[in-house]
């Protein structure tokens, strides 16, 4: 696909250039909790849903989210929208903004670049159950002044931002600096002064009333990871606990020295100028049992290496349709103890009627450049009903994504200074 056909996935329109001050080093590293949206501890948890319904919703969110990653023709509009459903992140973070700290429940998203929350006064805000942040009540809140010619001509004294989404959801507001605080797993709060945030006064679309905003953890200049920069040594990691209907365990996200992953296999991390938010890896092949399948996705896209995105917010793993057909045939030829069946929700295509504990499946290994990652059965298959189990892969020609089912029970470390992603099999419930 030509570079001219690609557009930025998330666009921030501001009237000045801003560099946020790097926060102070928080004592070598810290860790925070990640809450899966379908966990019993999540405010989004619906006790009336069955496990099958929760999984079905997660699978649908994966496909809605896929539109975020699919390249689109460049729009003539100066404010293009990205293709993403704004409320479809899978993991939540408790953070606070301001002085004194004001608690916010936000979606944690490796596929986004902005830290934003709804703010008073709201010219147009979606309904939110929790109180809305009032910047006037924060002694550390400071709007970013606008000094560019464009702003001068508009006689505008404050820098503004706009984030648009493909479903026409949006957040508009002021760009500001304020203290962002996270409660660490060690029981102490970690504060980062002068963090660049979006204070949204006009927010509308498919946002969930239980959430207050979003924490962007992507590779862009406005993301939290980039802003923390040298204070965390460019390192963060997470360990995703497998989710279930009554799972009250939380996953963890680690920063700085706490994010160092030892005894792991590592693969180079790639970036694409045309899609700067995302974390690209190079997948060379997938082995099913003893059958090695060369990966169908090109290892070079628009002259840039990296052919699959690793993403914490997408449930299943998505691969090109032709490769998915080869993968499915290879898996099906080696499965023992199950009878072919149809997904009751008509979403996944390779399914079996079987006792999940007795279904014998072949080992599946992802061969990333320099790193072989062997999936367990729980990484490769999901139980979609009491009697039906399906391969947790989906054929798509829009984008290839290494989803969070494949990442569960792995400690996955990102080192942006070294340019690597590391994988280590781990019992994340004990991590």
Tab-separated table of C-alpha atoms in Angstrom:
chain	number	residue	atom	x	y	z
A	1	UNK	CA	0.000	0.000	0.000
A	2	UNK	CA	1.415	3.398	-0.886
A	3	UNK	CA	2.368	5.872	1.792
A	4	UNK	CA	0.166	8.500	0.153
A	5	UNK	CA	-2.837	6.322	0.937
A	6	UNK	CA	-2.150	6.317	4.639
A	7	UNK	CA	-3.496	8.832	7.093
A	8	UNK	CA	-2.745	9.437	10.750
A	9	UNK	CA	-4.877	7.263	12.958
A	10	UNK	CA	-5.355	9.769	15.770
A	11	UNK	CA	-4.905	13.421	14.964
A	12	UNK	CA	-4.331	16.088	17.578
A	13	UNK	CA	-4.950	19.552	16.197
A	14	UNK	CA	-3.272	22.200	18.334
A	15	UNK	CA	-2.259	25.758	17.623
A	16	UNK	CA	1.244	25.631	19.075
A	17	UNK	CA	4.156	23.332	19.682
A	18	UNK	CA	4.444	22.082	23.249
A	19	UNK	CA	7.105	20.092	25.053
A	20	UNK	CA	6.070	18.809	28.456
A	21	UNK	CA	8.651	18.778	31.222
A	22	UNK	CA	9.818	15.279	32.100
A	23	UNK	CA	8.516	14.240	35.507
A	24	UNK	CA	10.919	13.486	38.315
A	25	UNK	CA	12.343	10.011	38.692
A	26	UNK	CA	9.953	8.108	41.010
A	27	UNK	CA	12.507	6.109	42.971
A	28	UNK	CA	13.584	3.679	40.247
A	29	UNK	CA	10.247	2.245	39.197
A	30	UNK	CA	6.658	1.591	40.156
A	31	UNK	CA	3.692	-0.590	39.226
A	32	UNK	CA	-0.034	0.053	38.906
A	33	UNK	CA	-3.117	-2.103	38.566
A	34	UNK	CA	-4.878	-2.732	35.270
A	35	UNK	CA	-8.527	-3.741	35.565
A	36	UNK	CA	-10.113	-5.730	32.764
A	37	UNK	CA	-13.433	-4.150	31.855
A	38	UNK	CA	-15.213	-7.515	32.295
A	39	UNK	CA	-13.622	-8.247	35.662
A	40	UNK	CA	-15.954	-8.381	38.651
A	41	UNK	CA	-13.955	-5.452	40.092
A	42	UNK	CA	-14.683	-3.231	37.079
A	43	UNK	CA	-17.462	-0.617	37.146
A	44	UNK	CA	-18.286	-1.758	33.602
A	45	UNK	CA	-18.982	-5.301	34.853
A	46	UNK	CA	-22.512	-6.496	34.145
A	47	UNK	CA	-23.477	-9.330	36.530
A	48	UNK	CA	-26.472	-10.162	34.367
A	49	UNK	CA	-24.290	-11.170	31.422
A	50	UNK	CA	-23.146	-14.748	30.981
A	51	UNK	CA	-19.464	-15.533	30.329
A	52	UNK	CA	-20.430	-16.289	26.731
A	53	UNK	CA	-22.069	-12.897	26.327
A	54	UNK	CA	-19.027	-11.133	27.786
A	55	UNK	CA	-16.704	-12.944	25.410
A	56	UNK	CA	-19.004	-12.182	22.480
A	57	UNK	CA	-18.934	-8.493	23.341
A	58	UNK	CA	-15.137	-8.568	23.607
A	59	UNK	CA	-14.846	-10.211	20.197
A	60	UNK	CA	-17.111	-7.594	18.644
A	61	UNK	CA	-15.059	-4.818	20.229
A	62	UNK	CA	-11.984	-6.346	18.593
A	63	UNK	CA	-13.497	-5.935	15.154
A	64	UNK	CA	-14.729	-2.421	15.898
A	65	UNK	CA	-11.246	-1.600	17.125
A	66	UNK	CA	-9.706	-3.049	13.973
A	67	UNK	CA	-10.914	-0.027	12.042
A	68	UNK	CA	-8.476	2.062	14.076
A	69	UNK	CA	-5.527	0.254	12.543
A	70	UNK	CA	-6.746	0.003	8.957
A	71	UNK	CA	-5.062	2.504	6.636
A	72	UNK	CA	-7.494	4.870	4.943
A	73	UNK	CA	-7.238	7.205	1.974
A	74	UNK	CA	-6.009	10.624	2.989
A	75	UNK	CA	-8.911	12.962	3.628
A	76	UNK	CA	-9.023	16.459	2.245
A	77	UNK	CA	-10.296	17.634	5.617
A	78	UNK	CA	-7.791	19.430	7.821
A	79	UNK	CA	-9.247	17.537	10.787
A	80	UNK	CA	-9.368	13.867	9.736
A	81	UNK	CA	-11.049	11.255	11.883
A	82	UNK	CA	-9.462	7.979	12.824
A	83	UNK	CA	-11.271	4.686	12.529
A	84	UNK	CA	-11.850	3.596	16.099
A	85	UNK	CA	-14.725	3.131	18.466
A	86	UNK	CA	-13.803	5.337	21.386
A	87	UNK	CA	-15.088	3.150	24.203
A	88	UNK	CA	-13.700	-0.215	23.147
A	89	UNK	CA	-10.550	-0.440	25.258
A	90	UNK	CA	-10.240	-3.602	27.335
A	91	UNK	CA	-8.280	-2.383	30.371
A	92	UNK	CA	-8.904	0.449	32.834
A	93	UNK	CA	-6.599	2.477	35.099
A	94	UNK	CA	-7.317	4.490	38.207
A	95	UNK	CA	-5.433	7.770	38.007
A	96	UNK	CA	-5.810	11.220	39.534
A	97	UNK	CA	-5.323	14.644	37.998
A	98	UNK	CA	-4.696	17.936	39.723
A	99	UNK	CA	-3.868	19.266	43.172
A	100	UNK	CA	-5.509	18.012	45.315
A	101	UNK	CA	-5.677	14.742	43.330
A	102	UNK	CA	-9.026	14.226	41.584
A	103	UNK	CA	-9.760	10.504	40.889
A	104	UNK	CA	-10.460	9.427	37.330
A	105	UNK	CA	-11.215	6.002	35.858
A	106	UNK	CA	-9.681	5.924	32.384
A	107	UNK	CA	-9.217	3.439	29.580
A	108	UNK	CA	-5.537	2.396	29.323
A	109	UNK	CA	-4.763	2.140	25.633
A	110	UNK	CA	-1.509	1.215	23.841
A	111	UNK	CA	-3.234	2.231	20.594
A	112	UNK	CA	-3.785	5.886	21.566
A	113	UNK	CA	-1.567	8.869	22.264
A	114	UNK	CA	-3.498	11.347	24.395
A	115	UNK	CA	-4.215	11.598	28.115
A	116	UNK	CA	-7.580	13.339	28.430
A	117	UNK	CA	-10.575	13.666	30.702
A	118	UNK	CA	-13.905	15.479	30.695
A	119	UNK	CA	-13.658	18.949	32.226
A	120	UNK	CA	-15.888	21.674	33.557
A	121	UNK	CA	-17.351	23.785	32.125
A	122	UNK	CA	-18.881	21.319	29.684
A	123	UNK	CA	-20.262	22.898	26.563
A	124	UNK	CA	-21.220	19.415	25.387
A	125	UNK	CA	-20.238	16.361	27.431
A	126	UNK	CA	-21.458	12.784	27.465
A	127	UNK	CA	-23.255	11.597	30.594
A	128	UNK	CA	-20.771	10.543	33.245
A	129	UNK	CA	-21.662	8.890	36.552
A	130	UNK	CA	-18.598	10.144	38.426
A	131	UNK	CA	-18.007	13.858	39.128
A	132	UNK	CA	-16.361	15.800	36.307
A	133	UNK	CA	-12.901	17.324	36.793
A	134	UNK	CA	-12.963	21.059	37.477
A	135	UNK	CA	-9.625	22.619	36.478
A	136	UNK	CA	-10.429	25.711	38.541
A	137	UNK	CA	-10.192	23.531	41.658
A	138	UNK	CA	-6.642	22.391	40.870
A	139	UNK	CA	-3.818	24.632	42.050
A	140	UNK	CA	-1.368	22.933	39.654
A	141	UNK	CA	-3.505	23.222	36.510
A	142	UNK	CA	-2.104	25.532	33.861
A	143	UNK	CA	-3.337	25.976	30.316
A	144	UNK	CA	-0.687	25.963	27.626
A	145	UNK	CA	-0.345	29.443	26.075
A	146	UNK	CA	-0.599	29.738	22.342
A	147	UNK	CA	2.061	31.780	20.597
A	148	UNK	CA	1.942	30.661	16.963
A	149	UNK	CA	0.905	32.921	14.114
A	150	UNK	CA	-2.192	30.812	13.555
A	151	UNK	CA	-3.343	31.375	17.118
A	152	UNK	CA	-2.419	35.047	17.050
A	153	UNK	CA	-4.595	35.551	14.003
A	154	UNK	CA	-7.431	33.895	15.884
A	155	UNK	CA	-6.727	36.038	18.955
A	156	UNK	CA	-6.672	32.811	20.941
A	157	UNK	CA	-4.640	32.706	24.127
A	158	UNK	CA	-4.992	28.990	24.875
A	159	UNK	CA	-3.707	25.972	22.996
A	160	UNK	CA	-6.484	23.618	21.892
A	161	UNK	CA	-6.621	19.959	20.911
A	162	UNK	CA	-8.995	17.786	18.952
A	163	UNK	CA	-9.113	14.010	18.854
A	164	UNK	CA	-11.555	12.476	16.394
A	165	UNK	CA	-12.566	8.831	16.085
A	166	UNK	CA	-13.840	6.843	13.133
A	167	UNK	CA	-17.302	6.405	14.640
A	168	UNK	CA	-17.512	10.218	14.809
A	169	UNK	CA	-16.949	10.281	18.533
A	170	UNK	CA	-14.709	13.149	19.520
A	171	UNK	CA	-13.099	15.109	22.317
A	172	UNK	CA	-12.249	18.800	21.960
A	173	UNK	CA	-10.775	21.058	24.593
A	174	UNK	CA	-7.804	22.850	26.061
A	175	UNK	CA	-4.282	21.513	26.200
A	176	UNK	CA	-2.897	21.947	29.693
A	177	UNK	CA	-0.214	20.904	32.164
A	178	UNK	CA	-1.191	19.391	35.500
A	179	UNK	CA	-0.032	16.833	38.028
A	180	UNK	CA	-0.947	13.248	37.186
A	181	UNK	CA	-0.926	10.810	40.099
A	182	UNK	CA	-1.053	7.036	40.018
A	183	UNK	CA	-1.495	4.763	43.007
A	184	UNK	CA	1.218	2.135	42.902
A	185	UNK	CA	0.917	-1.494	43.961
A	186	UNK	CA	3.420	-0.697	46.729
A	187	UNK	CA	0.761	1.426	48.408
A	188	UNK	CA	2.375	4.790	47.710
A	189	UNK	CA	1.181	7.375	45.224
A	190	UNK	CA	3.492	8.387	42.391
A	191	UNK	CA	3.008	11.939	41.151
A	192	UNK	CA	4.154	13.400	37.830
A	193	UNK	CA	3.928	17.196	37.740
A	194	UNK	CA	3.496	19.153	34.511
A	195	UNK	CA	2.009	16.246	32.575
A	196	UNK	CA	0.456	17.279	29.275
A	197	UNK	CA	-3.274	16.502	29.339
A	198	UNK	CA	-6.341	17.252	27.303
A	199	UNK	CA	-9.095	18.983	29.264
A	200	UNK	CA	-12.166	18.094	27.228
A	201	UNK	CA	-15.067	20.546	27.185
A	202	UNK	CA	-16.840	19.028	24.171
A	203	UNK	CA	-16.922	15.221	24.198
A	204	UNK	CA	-19.512	13.110	22.466
A	205	UNK	CA	-20.037	9.697	20.920
A	206	UNK	CA	-19.800	6.126	22.153
A	207	UNK	CA	-18.046	6.823	25.455
A	208	UNK	CA	-19.139	4.827	28.494
A	209	UNK	CA	-20.750	6.798	31.328
A	210	UNK	CA	-18.694	4.818	33.879
A	211	UNK	CA	-15.420	6.125	32.461
A	212	UNK	CA	-13.908	9.588	32.691
A	213	UNK	CA	-11.378	9.625	29.888
A	214	UNK	CA	-8.417	7.834	28.356
A	215	UNK	CA	-4.710	7.273	29.060
A	216	UNK	CA	-2.798	7.029	25.791
A	217	UNK	CA	0.159	4.630	26.049
A	218	UNK	CA	1.158	4.670	22.377
A	219	UNK	CA	4.370	5.943	20.778
A	220	UNK	CA	3.237	9.474	19.902
A	221	UNK	CA	4.691	12.607	21.493
A	222	UNK	CA	1.613	13.265	23.669
A	223	UNK	CA	1.304	9.763	25.124
A	224	UNK	CA	1.968	9.123	28.800
A	225	UNK	CA	4.826	6.718	27.998
A	226	UNK	CA	6.575	9.316	25.843
A	227	UNK	CA	6.038	12.083	28.385
A	228	UNK	CA	7.481	10.011	31.223
A	229	UNK	CA	10.457	9.449	28.941
A	230	UNK	CA	13.780	9.410	30.784
A	231	UNK	CA	12.087	9.199	34.190
A	232	UNK	CA	11.161	5.583	33.374
A	233	UNK	CA	14.137	4.926	31.113
A	234	UNK	CA	11.767	4.302	28.221
A	235	UNK	CA	10.600	1.071	29.891
A	236	UNK	CA	7.156	-0.270	30.682
A	237	UNK	CA	5.702	-3.753	30.916
A	238	UNK	CA	2.445	-5.494	31.691
A	239	UNK	CA	1.265	-8.934	32.706
A	240	UNK	CA	-2.330	-9.695	31.729
A	241	UNK	CA	-4.300	-12.060	33.943
A	242	UNK	CA	-6.675	-14.338	31.986
A	243	UNK	CA	-10.153	-12.971	32.518
A	244	UNK	CA	-13.181	-14.960	33.552
A	245	UNK	CA	-16.728	-14.339	34.633
A	246	UNK	CA	-15.901	-13.875	38.316
A	247	UNK	CA	-12.251	-12.921	38.058
A	248	UNK	CA	-11.409	-10.364	40.739
A	249	UNK	CA	-7.691	-10.383	40.063
A	250	UNK	CA	-6.089	-7.341	38.498
A	251	UNK	CA	-3.354	-7.269	35.911
A	252	UNK	CA	-0.282	-5.150	36.492
A	253	UNK	CA	1.488	-2.461	34.509
A	254	UNK	CA	5.069	-1.611	35.426
A	255	UNK	CA	7.252	1.403	34.713
A	256	UNK	CA	10.979	2.100	34.955
A	257	UNK	CA	13.121	-0.433	36.787
A	258	UNK	CA	10.013	-2.405	37.731
A	259	UNK	CA	9.504	-3.016	34.010
A	260	UNK	CA	12.815	-4.786	33.407
A	261	UNK	CA	12.110	-8.304	32.095
A	262	UNK	CA	14.938	-10.774	32.666
A	263	UNK	CA	15.260	-14.266	31.202
A	264	UNK	CA	13.015	-13.386	28.273
A	265	UNK	CA	13.183	-13.601	24.499
A	266	UNK	CA	13.272	-10.250	22.713
A	267	UNK	CA	12.320	-8.997	19.277
A	268	UNK	CA	13.010	-5.642	17.599
A	269	UNK	CA	10.371	-2.950	17.830
A	270	UNK	CA	9.541	-1.048	14.651
A	271	UNK	CA	7.735	2.212	14.010
A	272	UNK	CA	5.940	3.495	10.924
A	273	UNK	CA	6.054	7.184	10.061
A	274	UNK	CA	2.569	6.901	8.583
A	275	UNK	CA	1.197	5.225	11.736
A	276	UNK	CA	3.349	6.609	14.556
A	277	UNK	CA	1.100	5.548	17.430
A	278	UNK	CA	1.471	1.804	17.079
A	279	UNK	CA	4.032	-0.764	18.202
A	280	UNK	CA	5.050	-2.869	15.193
A	281	UNK	CA	6.835	-6.238	15.313
A	282	UNK	CA	8.124	-8.433	12.501
A	283	UNK	CA	6.462	-11.854	12.382
A	284	UNK	CA	8.352	-14.307	10.184
A	285	UNK	CA	6.332	-17.506	10.581
A	286	UNK	CA	3.952	-19.492	12.764
A	287	UNK	CA	4.534	-23.172	13.540
A	288	UNK	CA	1.558	-25.452	14.226
A	289	UNK	CA	2.829	-28.719	15.667
A	290	UNK	CA	5.690	-29.418	13.285
A	291	UNK	CA	4.259	-27.516	10.322
A	292	UNK	CA	5.907	-24.144	9.771
A	293	UNK	CA	3.863	-21.536	7.907
A	294	UNK	CA	5.625	-18.505	6.471
A	295	UNK	CA	3.672	-15.444	7.543
A	296	UNK	CA	1.634	-13.983	4.720
A	297	UNK	CA	1.965	-10.365	5.837
A	298	UNK	CA	4.703	-8.417	4.087
A	299	UNK	CA	7.706	-7.792	6.331
A	300	UNK	CA	8.070	-4.348	4.766
A	301	UNK	CA	5.119	-1.929	4.600
A	302	UNK	CA	5.652	1.298	2.635
A	303	UNK	CA	9.389	0.767	2.921
A	304	UNK	CA	9.215	0.354	6.700
A	305	UNK	CA	9.820	-2.902	8.536
A	306	UNK	CA	7.289	-4.438	10.887
A	307	UNK	CA	4.186	-6.313	9.770
A	308	UNK	CA	2.075	-6.932	12.873
A	309	UNK	CA	0.913	-4.602	15.655
A	310	UNK	CA	1.034	-5.731	19.275
A	311	UNK	CA	-1.996	-4.262	21.038
A	312	UNK	CA	-3.407	-4.706	24.549
A	313	UNK	CA	-6.895	-3.569	23.568
A	314	UNK	CA	-7.691	-6.127	20.860
A	315	UNK	CA	-8.959	-9.486	22.120
A	316	UNK	CA	-8.245	-11.963	19.323
A	317	UNK	CA	-5.223	-12.148	17.019
A	318	UNK	CA	-5.878	-10.944	13.488
A	319	UNK	CA	-3.920	-12.155	10.465
A	320	UNK	CA	-4.391	-11.878	6.676
A	321	UNK	CA	-7.257	-13.993	5.346
A	322	UNK	CA	-5.098	-16.231	3.175
A	323	UNK	CA	-2.723	-16.927	6.053
A	324	UNK	CA	-5.656	-17.559	8.381
A	325	UNK	CA	-6.930	-20.238	5.982
A	326	UNK	CA	-3.540	-22.019	6.084
A	327	UNK	CA	-3.352	-21.682	9.867
A	328	UNK	CA	-6.867	-23.044	10.371
A	329	UNK	CA	-6.210	-26.047	8.119
A	330	UNK	CA	-2.988	-26.837	9.960
A	331	UNK	CA	-4.658	-26.589	13.375
A	332	UNK	CA	-7.721	-28.579	12.341
A	333	UNK	CA	-5.614	-31.424	10.978
A	334	UNK	CA	-3.940	-31.841	14.375
A	335	UNK	CA	-6.777	-31.310	16.868
A	336	UNK	CA	-7.860	-34.438	18.742
A	337	UNK	CA	-10.920	-34.945	20.925
A	338	UNK	CA	-13.317	-32.461	19.369
A	339	UNK	CA	-16.022	-32.460	16.746
A	340	UNK	CA	-16.229	-29.528	14.331
A	341	UNK	CA	-18.933	-27.076	15.327
A	342	UNK	CA	-20.246	-23.597	14.613
A	343	UNK	CA	-19.574	-20.599	16.818
A	344	UNK	CA	-22.977	-19.813	18.400
A	345	UNK	CA	-22.249	-16.126	17.816
A	346	UNK	CA	-21.041	-16.631	14.222
A	347	UNK	CA	-17.808	-14.788	14.868
A	348	UNK	CA	-14.956	-17.293	15.042
A	349	UNK	CA	-14.725	-19.849	12.274
A	350	UNK	CA	-12.773	-22.841	13.614
A	351	UNK	CA	-14.695	-24.330	16.540
A	352	UNK	CA	-15.203	-27.671	18.235
A	353	UNK	CA	-17.751	-29.292	20.502
A	354	UNK	CA	-15.586	-30.701	23.268
A	355	UNK	CA	-14.803	-30.721	26.939
A	356	UNK	CA	-12.275	-27.879	26.996
A	357	UNK	CA	-10.010	-29.663	29.470
A	358	UNK	CA	-9.837	-32.740	27.230
A	359	UNK	CA	-9.431	-31.034	23.868
A	360	UNK	CA	-5.972	-31.857	22.542
A	361	UNK	CA	-4.535	-29.061	20.433
A	362	UNK	CA	-1.144	-28.717	18.717
A	363	UNK	CA	1.470	-26.314	20.077
A	364	UNK	CA	1.445	-23.013	18.217
A	365	UNK	CA	4.624	-20.932	18.115
A	366	UNK	CA	4.955	-17.378	16.825
A	367	UNK	CA	8.360	-16.764	15.270
A	368	UNK	CA	9.044	-13.068	15.652
A	369	UNK	CA	12.401	-11.792	14.473
A	370	UNK	CA	14.847	-13.170	17.037
A	371	UNK	CA	12.141	-14.451	19.415
A	372	UNK	CA	10.050	-17.632	19.392
A	373	UNK	CA	6.895	-17.323	21.515
A	374	UNK	CA	5.042	-20.581	22.202
A	375	UNK	CA	1.367	-20.167	22.984
A	376	UNK	CA	-0.481	-22.305	25.485
A	377	UNK	CA	-3.933	-23.641	24.729
A	378	UNK	CA	-5.393	-20.727	26.685
A	379	UNK	CA	-3.512	-18.285	24.438
A	380	UNK	CA	-4.772	-19.864	21.237
A	381	UNK	CA	-8.325	-21.022	22.055
A	382	UNK	CA	-11.319	-19.493	23.822
A	383	UNK	CA	-14.398	-21.150	25.226
A	384	UNK	CA	-17.365	-19.412	23.576
A	385	UNK	CA	-19.992	-21.530	25.365
A	386	UNK	CA	-20.164	-24.379	27.863
A	387	UNK	CA	-19.640	-26.888	25.054
A	388	UNK	CA	-17.928	-25.006	22.203
A	389	UNK	CA	-14.260	-23.984	21.980
A	390	UNK	CA	-12.846	-21.872	19.119
A	391	UNK	CA	-9.484	-20.847	17.751
A	392	UNK	CA	-8.884	-17.259	18.930
A	393	UNK	CA	-7.736	-15.991	15.538
A	394	UNK	CA	-9.584	-14.006	12.907
A	395	UNK	CA	-8.868	-13.425	9.223
A	396	UNK	CA	-8.605	-9.769	8.244
A	397	UNK	CA	-6.972	-7.994	5.342
A	398	UNK	CA	-7.112	-4.590	7.038
A	399	UNK	CA	-4.392	-5.056	9.648
A	400	UNK	CA	-2.480	-7.771	11.480
A	401	UNK	CA	-2.721	-7.512	15.280
A	402	UNK	CA	-1.274	-9.660	18.055
A	403	UNK	CA	-4.176	-9.592	20.501
A	404	UNK	CA	-4.427	-9.783	24.272
A	405	UNK	CA	-5.610	-13.411	24.531
A	406	UNK	CA	-2.248	-14.425	23.041
A	407	UNK	CA	-0.502	-12.110	25.516
A	408	UNK	CA	-2.158	-13.360	28.710
A	409	UNK	CA	0.163	-14.983	31.242
A	410	UNK	CA	3.198	-13.442	29.580
A	411	UNK	CA	5.258	-10.675	31.125
A	412	UNK	CA	5.675	-8.370	28.151
A	413	UNK	CA	8.292	-5.634	28.392
A	414	UNK	CA	8.768	-2.632	26.117
A	415	UNK	CA	12.165	-0.959	26.059
A	416	UNK	CA	11.893	2.086	23.836
A	417	UNK	CA	15.540	3.023	24.322
A	418	UNK	CA	16.764	-0.348	23.083
A	419	UNK	CA	13.868	-0.676	20.640
A	420	UNK	CA	12.747	-4.125	21.791
A	421	UNK	CA	9.727	-6.025	23.086
A	422	UNK	CA	10.352	-9.005	25.390
A	423	UNK	CA	8.194	-12.024	26.214
A	424	UNK	CA	8.454	-14.204	29.307
A	425	UNK	CA	5.886	-16.888	30.249
A	426	UNK	CA	4.588	-15.866	33.686
A	427	UNK	CA	1.765	-16.675	36.051
A	428	UNK	CA	0.388	-13.139	36.011
A	429	UNK	CA	-1.915	-13.789	38.971
A	430	UNK	CA	1.230	-14.232	41.097
A	431	UNK	CA	3.364	-11.605	39.394
